[in-house]
Coordinates of C-alpha atoms in Angstrom, one line a residue:
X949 CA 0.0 0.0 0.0
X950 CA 1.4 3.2 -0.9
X951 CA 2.5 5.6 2.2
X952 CA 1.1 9.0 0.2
X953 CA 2.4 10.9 2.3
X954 CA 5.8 10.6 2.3
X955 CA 5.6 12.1 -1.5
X956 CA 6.2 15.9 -2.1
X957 CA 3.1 18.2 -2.8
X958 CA 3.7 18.2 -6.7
X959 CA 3.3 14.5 -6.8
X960 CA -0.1 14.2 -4.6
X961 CA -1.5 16.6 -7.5
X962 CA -1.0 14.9 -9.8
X963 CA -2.0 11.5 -8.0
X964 CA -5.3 13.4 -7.4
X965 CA -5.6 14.5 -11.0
X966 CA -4.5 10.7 -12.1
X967 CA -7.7 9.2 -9.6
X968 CA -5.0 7.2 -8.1
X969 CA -5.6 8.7 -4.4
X970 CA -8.9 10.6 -3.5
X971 CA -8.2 13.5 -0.9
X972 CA -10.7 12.6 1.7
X973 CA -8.1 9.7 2.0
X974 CA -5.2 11.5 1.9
X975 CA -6.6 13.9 4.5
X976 CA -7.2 11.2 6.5
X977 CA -3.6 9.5 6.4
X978 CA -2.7 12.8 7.4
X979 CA -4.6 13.4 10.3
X980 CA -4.3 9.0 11.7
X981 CA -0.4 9.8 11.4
X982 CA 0.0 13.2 13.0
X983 CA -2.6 11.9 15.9
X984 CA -0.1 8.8 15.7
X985 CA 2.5 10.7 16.1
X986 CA 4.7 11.0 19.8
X987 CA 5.9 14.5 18.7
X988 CA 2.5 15.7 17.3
X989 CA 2.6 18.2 20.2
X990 CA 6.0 19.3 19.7
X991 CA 5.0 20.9 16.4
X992 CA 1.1 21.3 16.1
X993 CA -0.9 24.0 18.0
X994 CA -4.0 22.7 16.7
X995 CA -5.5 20.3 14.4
X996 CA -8.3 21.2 12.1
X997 CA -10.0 17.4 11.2
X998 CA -13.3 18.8 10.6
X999 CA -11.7 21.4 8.5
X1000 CA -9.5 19.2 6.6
X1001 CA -12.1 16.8 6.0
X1002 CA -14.9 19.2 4.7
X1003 CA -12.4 21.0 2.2
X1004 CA -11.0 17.5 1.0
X1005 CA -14.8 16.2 0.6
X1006 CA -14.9 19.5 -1.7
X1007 CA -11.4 18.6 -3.1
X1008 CA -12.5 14.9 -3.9
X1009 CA -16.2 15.9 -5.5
X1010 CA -14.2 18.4 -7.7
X1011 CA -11.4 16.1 -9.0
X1012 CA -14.4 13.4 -9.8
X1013 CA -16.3 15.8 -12.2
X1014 CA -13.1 16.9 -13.9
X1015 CA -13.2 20.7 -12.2
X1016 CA -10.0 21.0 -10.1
X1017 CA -9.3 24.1 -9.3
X1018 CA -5.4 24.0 -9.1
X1019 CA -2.5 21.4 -9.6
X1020 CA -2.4 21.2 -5.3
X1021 CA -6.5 20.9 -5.1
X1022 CA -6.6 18.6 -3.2
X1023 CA -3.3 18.7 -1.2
X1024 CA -3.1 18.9 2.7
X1025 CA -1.0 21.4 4.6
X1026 CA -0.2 22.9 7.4
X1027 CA -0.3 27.0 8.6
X1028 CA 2.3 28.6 10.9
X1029 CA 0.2 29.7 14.1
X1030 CA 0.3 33.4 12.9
X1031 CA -2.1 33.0 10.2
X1032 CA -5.8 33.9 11.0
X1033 CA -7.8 30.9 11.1
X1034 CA -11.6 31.8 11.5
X1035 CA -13.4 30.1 14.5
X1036 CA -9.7 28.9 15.7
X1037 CA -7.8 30.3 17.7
X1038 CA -4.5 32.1 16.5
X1039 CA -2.4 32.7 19.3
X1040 CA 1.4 33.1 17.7
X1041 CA 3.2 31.0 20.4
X1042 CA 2.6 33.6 23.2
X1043 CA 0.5 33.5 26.0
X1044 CA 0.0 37.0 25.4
X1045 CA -2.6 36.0 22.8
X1046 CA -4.0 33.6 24.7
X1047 CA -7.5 32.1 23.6
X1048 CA -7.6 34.7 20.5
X1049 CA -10.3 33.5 18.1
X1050 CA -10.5 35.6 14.8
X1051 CA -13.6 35.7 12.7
X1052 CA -11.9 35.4 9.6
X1053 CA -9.0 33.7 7.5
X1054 CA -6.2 35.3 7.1
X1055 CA -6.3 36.5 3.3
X1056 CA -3.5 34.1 1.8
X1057 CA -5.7 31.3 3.7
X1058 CA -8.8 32.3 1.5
X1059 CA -6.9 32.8 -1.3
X1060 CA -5.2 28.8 -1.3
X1061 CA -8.8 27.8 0.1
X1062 CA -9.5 29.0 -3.4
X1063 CA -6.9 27.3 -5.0
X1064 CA -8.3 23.9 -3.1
X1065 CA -5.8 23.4 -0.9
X1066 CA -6.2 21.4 2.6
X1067 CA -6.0 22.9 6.0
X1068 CA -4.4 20.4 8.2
X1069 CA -4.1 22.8 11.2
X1070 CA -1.5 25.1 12.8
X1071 CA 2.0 24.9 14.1
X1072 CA 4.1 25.9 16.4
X1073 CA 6.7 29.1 16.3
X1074 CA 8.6 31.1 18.5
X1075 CA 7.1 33.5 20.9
X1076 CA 5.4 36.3 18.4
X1077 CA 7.9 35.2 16.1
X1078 CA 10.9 36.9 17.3
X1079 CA 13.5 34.7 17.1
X1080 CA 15.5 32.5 14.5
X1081 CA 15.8 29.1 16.7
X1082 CA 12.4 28.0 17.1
X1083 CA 12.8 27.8 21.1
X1084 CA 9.4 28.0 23.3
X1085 CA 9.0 26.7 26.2
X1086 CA 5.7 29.3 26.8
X1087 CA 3.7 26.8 24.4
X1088 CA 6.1 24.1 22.8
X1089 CA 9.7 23.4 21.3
X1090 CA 8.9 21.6 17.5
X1091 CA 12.1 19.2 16.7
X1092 CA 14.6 18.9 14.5
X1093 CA 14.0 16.0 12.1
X1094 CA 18.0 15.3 12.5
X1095 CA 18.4 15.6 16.2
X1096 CA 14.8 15.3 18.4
X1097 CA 16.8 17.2 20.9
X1098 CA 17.6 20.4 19.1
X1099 CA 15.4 22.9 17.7
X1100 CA 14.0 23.0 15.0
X1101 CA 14.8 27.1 13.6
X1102 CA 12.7 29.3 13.7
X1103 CA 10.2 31.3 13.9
X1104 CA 8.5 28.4 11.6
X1105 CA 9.9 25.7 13.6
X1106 CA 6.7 23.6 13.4
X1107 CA 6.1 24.6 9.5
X1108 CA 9.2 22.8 8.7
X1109 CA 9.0 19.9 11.5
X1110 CA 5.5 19.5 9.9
X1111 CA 6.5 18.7 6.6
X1112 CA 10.1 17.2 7.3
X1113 CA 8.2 14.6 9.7
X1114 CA 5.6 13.6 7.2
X1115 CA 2.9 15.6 8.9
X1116 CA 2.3 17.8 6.1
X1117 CA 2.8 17.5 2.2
X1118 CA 3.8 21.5 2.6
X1119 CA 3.4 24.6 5.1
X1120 CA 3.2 27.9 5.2
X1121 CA 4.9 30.6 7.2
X1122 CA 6.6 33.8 7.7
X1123 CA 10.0 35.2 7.2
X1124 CA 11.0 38.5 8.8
X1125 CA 14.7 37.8 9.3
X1126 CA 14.7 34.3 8.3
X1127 CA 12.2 32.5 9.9
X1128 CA 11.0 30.3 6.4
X1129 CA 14.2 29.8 5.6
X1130 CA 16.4 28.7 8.8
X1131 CA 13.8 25.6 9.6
X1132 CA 14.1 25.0 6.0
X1133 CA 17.8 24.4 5.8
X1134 CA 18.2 23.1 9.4
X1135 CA 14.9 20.2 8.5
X1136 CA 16.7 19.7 4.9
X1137 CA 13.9 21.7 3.1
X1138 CA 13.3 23.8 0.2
X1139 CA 12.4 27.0 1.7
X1140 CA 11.0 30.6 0.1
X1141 CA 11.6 33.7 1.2
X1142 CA 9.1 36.1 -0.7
X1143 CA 9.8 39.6 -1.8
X1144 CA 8.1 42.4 1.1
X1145 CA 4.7 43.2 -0.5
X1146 CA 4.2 40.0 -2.8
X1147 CA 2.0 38.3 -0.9
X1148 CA -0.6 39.8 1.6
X1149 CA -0.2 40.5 5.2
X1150 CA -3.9 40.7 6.3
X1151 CA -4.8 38.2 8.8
X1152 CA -1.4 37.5 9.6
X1153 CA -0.6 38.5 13.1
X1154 CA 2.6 41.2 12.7
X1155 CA 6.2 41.4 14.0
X1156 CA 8.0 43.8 11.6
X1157 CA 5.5 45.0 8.9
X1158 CA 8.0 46.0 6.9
X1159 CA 9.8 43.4 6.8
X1160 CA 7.2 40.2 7.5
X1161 CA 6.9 38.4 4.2
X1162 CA 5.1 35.0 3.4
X1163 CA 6.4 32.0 2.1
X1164 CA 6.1 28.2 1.9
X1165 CA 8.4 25.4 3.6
X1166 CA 8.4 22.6 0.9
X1167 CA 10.2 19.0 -0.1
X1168 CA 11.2 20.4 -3.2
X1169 CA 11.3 23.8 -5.9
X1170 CA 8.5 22.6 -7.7
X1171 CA 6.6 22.7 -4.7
X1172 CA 7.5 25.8 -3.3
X1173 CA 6.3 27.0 -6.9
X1174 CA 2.9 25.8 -6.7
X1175 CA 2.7 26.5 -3.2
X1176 CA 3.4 30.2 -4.3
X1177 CA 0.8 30.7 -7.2
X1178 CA -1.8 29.0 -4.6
X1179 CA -1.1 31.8 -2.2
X1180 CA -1.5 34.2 -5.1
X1181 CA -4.5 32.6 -6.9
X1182 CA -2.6 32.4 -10.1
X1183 CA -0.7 30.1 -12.5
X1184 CA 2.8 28.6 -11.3
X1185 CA 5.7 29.5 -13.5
X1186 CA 7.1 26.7 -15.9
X1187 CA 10.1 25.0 -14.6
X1188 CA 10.9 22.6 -17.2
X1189 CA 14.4 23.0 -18.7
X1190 CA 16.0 24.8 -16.5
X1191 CA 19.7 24.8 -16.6
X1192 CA 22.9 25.9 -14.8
X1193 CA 24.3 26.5 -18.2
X1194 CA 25.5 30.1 -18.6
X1195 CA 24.4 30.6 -15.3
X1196 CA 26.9 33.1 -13.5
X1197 CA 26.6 33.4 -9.7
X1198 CA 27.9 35.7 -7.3
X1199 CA 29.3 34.1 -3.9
X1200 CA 28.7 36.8 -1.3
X1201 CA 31.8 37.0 0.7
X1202 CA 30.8 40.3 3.2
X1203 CA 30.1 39.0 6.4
X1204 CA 28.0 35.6 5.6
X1205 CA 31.6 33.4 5.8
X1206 CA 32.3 34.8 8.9
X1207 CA 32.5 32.2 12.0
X1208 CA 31.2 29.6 9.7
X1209 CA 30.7 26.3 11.9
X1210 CA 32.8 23.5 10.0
X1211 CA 29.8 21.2 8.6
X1212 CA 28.1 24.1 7.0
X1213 CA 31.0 25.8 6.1
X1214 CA 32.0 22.3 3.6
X1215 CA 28.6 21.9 2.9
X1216 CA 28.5 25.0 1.2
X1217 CA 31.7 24.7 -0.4
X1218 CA 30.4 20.9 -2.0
X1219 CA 27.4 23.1 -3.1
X1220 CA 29.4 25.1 -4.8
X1221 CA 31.4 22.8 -6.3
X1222 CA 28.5 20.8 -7.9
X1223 CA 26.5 24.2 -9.1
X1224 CA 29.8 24.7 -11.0
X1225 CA 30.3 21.2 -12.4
X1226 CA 26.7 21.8 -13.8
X1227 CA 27.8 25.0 -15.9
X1228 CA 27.2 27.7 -13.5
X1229 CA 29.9 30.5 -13.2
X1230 CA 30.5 31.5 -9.8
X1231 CA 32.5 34.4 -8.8
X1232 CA 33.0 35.8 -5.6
X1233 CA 31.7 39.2 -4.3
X1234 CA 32.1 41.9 -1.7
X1235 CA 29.6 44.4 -1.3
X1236 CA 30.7 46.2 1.9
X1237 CA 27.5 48.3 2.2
X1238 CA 25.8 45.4 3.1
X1239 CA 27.8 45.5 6.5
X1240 CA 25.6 49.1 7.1
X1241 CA 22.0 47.9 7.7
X1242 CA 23.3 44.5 9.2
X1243 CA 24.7 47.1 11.8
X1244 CA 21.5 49.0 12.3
X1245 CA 19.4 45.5 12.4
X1246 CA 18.4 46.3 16.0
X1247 CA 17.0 49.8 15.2
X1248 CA 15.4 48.6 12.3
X1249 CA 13.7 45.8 13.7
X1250 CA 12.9 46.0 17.4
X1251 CA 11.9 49.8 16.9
X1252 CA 8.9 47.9 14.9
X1253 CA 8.3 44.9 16.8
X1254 CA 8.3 47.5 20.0
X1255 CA 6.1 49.8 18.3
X1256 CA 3.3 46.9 17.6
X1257 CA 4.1 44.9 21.0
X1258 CA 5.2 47.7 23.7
X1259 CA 2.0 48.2 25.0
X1260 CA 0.6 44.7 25.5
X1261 CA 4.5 44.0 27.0
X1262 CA 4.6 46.7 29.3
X1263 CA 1.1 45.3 30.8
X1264 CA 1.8 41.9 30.4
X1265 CA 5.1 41.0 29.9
X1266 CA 5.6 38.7 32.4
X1267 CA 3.8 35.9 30.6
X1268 CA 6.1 35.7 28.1
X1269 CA 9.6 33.4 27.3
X1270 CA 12.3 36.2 29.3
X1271 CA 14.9 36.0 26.1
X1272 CA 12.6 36.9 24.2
X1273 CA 10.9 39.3 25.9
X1274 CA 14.0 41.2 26.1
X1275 CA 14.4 41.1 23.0
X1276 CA 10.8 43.1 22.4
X1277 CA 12.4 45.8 25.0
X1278 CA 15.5 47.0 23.1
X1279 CA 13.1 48.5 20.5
X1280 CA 12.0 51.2 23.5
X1281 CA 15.1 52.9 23.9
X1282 CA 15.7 53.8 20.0
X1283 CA 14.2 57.1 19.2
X1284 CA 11.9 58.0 15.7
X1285 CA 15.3 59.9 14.4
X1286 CA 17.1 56.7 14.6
X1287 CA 14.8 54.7 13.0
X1288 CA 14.7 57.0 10.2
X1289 CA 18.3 57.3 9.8
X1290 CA 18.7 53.7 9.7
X1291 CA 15.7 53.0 6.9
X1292 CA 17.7 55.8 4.8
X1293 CA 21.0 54.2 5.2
X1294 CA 19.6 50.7 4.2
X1295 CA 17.4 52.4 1.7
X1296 CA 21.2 53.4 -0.1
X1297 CA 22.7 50.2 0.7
X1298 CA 20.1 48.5 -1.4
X1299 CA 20.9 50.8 -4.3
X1300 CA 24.9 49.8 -3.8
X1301 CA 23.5 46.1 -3.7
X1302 CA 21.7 46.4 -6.8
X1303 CA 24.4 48.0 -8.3
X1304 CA 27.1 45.6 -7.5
X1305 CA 24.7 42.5 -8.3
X1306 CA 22.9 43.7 -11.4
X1307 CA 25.3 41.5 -13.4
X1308 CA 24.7 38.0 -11.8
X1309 CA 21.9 35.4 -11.5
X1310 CA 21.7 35.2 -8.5
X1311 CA 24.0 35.5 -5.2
X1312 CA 24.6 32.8 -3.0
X1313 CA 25.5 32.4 0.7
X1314 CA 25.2 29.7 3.0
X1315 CA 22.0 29.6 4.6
X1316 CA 23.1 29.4 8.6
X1317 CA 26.6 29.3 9.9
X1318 CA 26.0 27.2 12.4
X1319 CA 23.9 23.9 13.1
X1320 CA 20.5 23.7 15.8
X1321 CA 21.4 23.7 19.2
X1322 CA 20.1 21.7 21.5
X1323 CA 17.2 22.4 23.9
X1324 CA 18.7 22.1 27.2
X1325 CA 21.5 23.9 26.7
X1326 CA 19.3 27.0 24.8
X1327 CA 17.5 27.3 28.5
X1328 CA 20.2 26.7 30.6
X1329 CA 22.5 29.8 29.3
X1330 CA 20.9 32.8 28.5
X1331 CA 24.2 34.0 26.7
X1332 CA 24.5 31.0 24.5
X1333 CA 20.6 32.0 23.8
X1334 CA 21.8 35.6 22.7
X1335 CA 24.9 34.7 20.8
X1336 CA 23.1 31.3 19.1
X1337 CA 20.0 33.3 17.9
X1338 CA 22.2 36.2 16.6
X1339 CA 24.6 34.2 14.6
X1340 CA 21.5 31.8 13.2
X1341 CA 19.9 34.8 11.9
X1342 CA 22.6 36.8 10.7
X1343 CA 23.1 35.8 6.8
X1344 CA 19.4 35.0 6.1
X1345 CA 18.7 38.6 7.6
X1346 CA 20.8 40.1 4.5
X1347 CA 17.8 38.9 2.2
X1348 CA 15.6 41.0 4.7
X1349 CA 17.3 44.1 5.1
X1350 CA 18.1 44.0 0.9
X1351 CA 14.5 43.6 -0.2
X1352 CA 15.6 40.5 -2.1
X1353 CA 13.5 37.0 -2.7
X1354 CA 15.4 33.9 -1.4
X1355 CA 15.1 30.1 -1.8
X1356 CA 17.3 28.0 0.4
X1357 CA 18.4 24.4 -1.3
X1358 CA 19.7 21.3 0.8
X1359 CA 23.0 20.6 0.5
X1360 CA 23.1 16.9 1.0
X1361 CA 24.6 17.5 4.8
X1362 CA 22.5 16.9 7.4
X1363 CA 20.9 20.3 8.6
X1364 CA 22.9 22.5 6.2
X1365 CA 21.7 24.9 3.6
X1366 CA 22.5 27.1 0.2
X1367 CA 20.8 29.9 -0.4
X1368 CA 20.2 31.7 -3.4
X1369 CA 18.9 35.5 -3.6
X1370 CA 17.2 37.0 -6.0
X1371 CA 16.0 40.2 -7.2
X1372 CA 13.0 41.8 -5.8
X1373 CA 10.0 40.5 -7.4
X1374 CA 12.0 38.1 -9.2
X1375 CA 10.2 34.8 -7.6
X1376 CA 9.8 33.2 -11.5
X1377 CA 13.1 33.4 -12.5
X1378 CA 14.8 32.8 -8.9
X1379 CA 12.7 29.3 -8.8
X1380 CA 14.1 28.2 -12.4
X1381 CA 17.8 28.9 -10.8
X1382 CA 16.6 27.1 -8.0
X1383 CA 15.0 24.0 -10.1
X1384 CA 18.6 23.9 -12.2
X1385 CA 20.4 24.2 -8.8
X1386 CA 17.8 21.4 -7.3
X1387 CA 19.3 19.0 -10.0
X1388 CA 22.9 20.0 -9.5
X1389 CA 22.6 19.4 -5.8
X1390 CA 21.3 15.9 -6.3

């Protein structure tokens, strides 16, 4: 008997489309394994059966009359816990949002309800999603599918454990400083980081505004295209033939190769290695500017997360994880001329970034420097907390801060990640790379 749901989202669809699997089955296998599961609540909040069930009945009746709506109709997944669900509660990891029940969907939840996809349920993250190692102990820690014991990445820790453990054929989260994308690498994921703006906010509870983005947490490239035009209501862009040949790469030296652990750091260098055996050109690239906004990070982004949170904090912040709590009250001190000051001098940097890129593909980097930590060690020493969460989110927070799209690839190492950025608004062409690089990368 065939285990569906160990295939990738891509290859349900087209089972569904074939009549080889009927989704009020598949929605089923999903929700007998994840209540099967010993680490079910390690990385779901919530289960939706009645959900699931009802929208696959929908799913099923469609693909019989020949009426799908979408090559993922069908096609169960699961939603980081910071995505409106109506009638369920929404709580982003924090006790702070306690027994919040919104009356609607979030609007990239209506818009793949449209597309036919599956609500499963909702996942785990960090606390309000502030923090790039997927640690929680307010509501619960999601694993890492390589180490039980260490975190998953976050703040979509249980987007990724959903998918990586079988739970989920594909999941949705956010990434504000690299919240899709470290779970992603550190779970051996395809992971997308969407341009700011692409794909709608509304229903999504906020960290950053400016900098919150959308994106999926997928097996492979060709999912995290279809997962993309289903959160857009639109056609996914054709990935067949793509090639590394003629390709030329940048390899971003400014600050991502700094303090690399050893695993990624050979990981990445293999990568590289194979994207150039399959005809890519890779040179290597400093563009110091970068190092500017990196610097202001902590203006630019607890100044925002402090402006949405400072209230509810100062009333209530005792409830919440201490790390990251503190994290929330550095944003208080920074004044609205800083802020400003900081948004202008990453404003430039982008410009020096464009400029100094405009003649590559793409630009690639290793995803994290380092590999997940483990649990007890993240809650036993608060420094190790600080320094960890820092160092995890440093080089994905360079897609942020430059307004780029970003996929991250597995490398073939356990828990170690390429990434490749693209322009802004460049999705399309960034997934063909990625499909070429995909292949390259075995």
């Amino acid at each position: 008997m065939t285990d569906w749901t160990g295939k990738s989202a891509a290859e349900l669809g087209r089972a569904i489309g074939r009549g080889e699997v009927d989704p009020v089955d598949l929605a089923q296998a999903y929700l007998d394994k994840i209540a099967a599961h010993p680490l079910k609540d390690r990385i779901y909040a919530r289960v939706t059966p009645e959900r699931a069930l009802a929208e696959a009945k929908a799913a099923s009746d469609r693909a019989k009359a020949g009426r799908r709506l979408s090559p993922l109709d069908g096609v169960p997944v699961s939603w980081k816990d910071l995505f409106d669900t109506a009638g369920v509660a929404t709580e982003a990891g924090s006790a702070l949002l306690s027994g919040r029940v919104p009356d609607t969907d979030a609007k990239v939840l209506q818009t793949a309800t449209a597309m036919g996809l599956v609500c499963l349920g909702k996942t785990h993250l960090s606390e309000l999603a502030f923090s790039g190692l997927g640690l929680n102990p307010v509501t619960a820690t999601p694993p890492s599918v390589n180490d039980a014991e260490a975190v998953a990445g976050g703040s979509s820790s249980g987007a990724a454990a959903s998918v990586a453990f079988g739970l989920a054929a594909a999941a949705v989260g956010s990434d504000t400083g690299g919240s899709v994308r470290i779970p992603s690498a550190w779970n051996d994921l395809v992971g997308l980081k969407t341009t700011w703006g692409r794909l709608s906010l509304v229903g999504a509870v906020p960290l950053a505004s400016r900098f919150d983005t959308v994106g999926p947490l997928c097996r492979t490239v060709e999912d995290a295209a279809l997962m993309l035009a289903a959160l857009e209501g639109r056609r996914a862009p054709d990935l067949a033939g793509a090639s590394l040949e003629g390709v030329r790469f940048a390899a971003l030296t400014t600050i991502v190769m700094d303090d690399l652990r050893p695993e990624p750091a050979a990981a990445y260098q293999s990568a590289l290695d194979r994207l150039a055996a399959a005809g890519a050109e890779i040179t290597p690239i400093d563009v110091p500017e970068v190092a500017v906004p990196m610097g202001d990070a902590a203006v630019l982004y607890t100044s925002e997360a402090w402006a949405t949170w400072g209230a509810d904090i100062t009333s209530r912040g005792d409830l919440m994880f201490p790390p990251v709590k503190e994290r929330f009250e550095g944003g208080k001190s920074f004044s609205a001329a800083q802020y400003i000051t900081a948004w202008d001098r990453m404003m430039k940097a982008r410009a020096a970034w464009a400029e100094a890129t405009a003649g590559f593909d793409a630009v690639l980097c290793p995803t994290a420097p380092n590999l997940p930590p483990k649990v007890d060690r993240l809650l036993s020493d608060d420094e190790y907390y600080v320094t960890e969460n820092l160092l995890t989110l440093r080089n994905t927070r360079v897609g942020n801060v430059m307004g780029l799209c970003v996929t991250t690839l597995p490398t073939g190492t356990p828990s170690c990640g390429i990434s490749l950025m693209g322009a802004p608004m460049a999705e399309d062409r960034l997934l063909r790379l990625s499909a070429a690089a995909e292949t390259a990368l075995g």
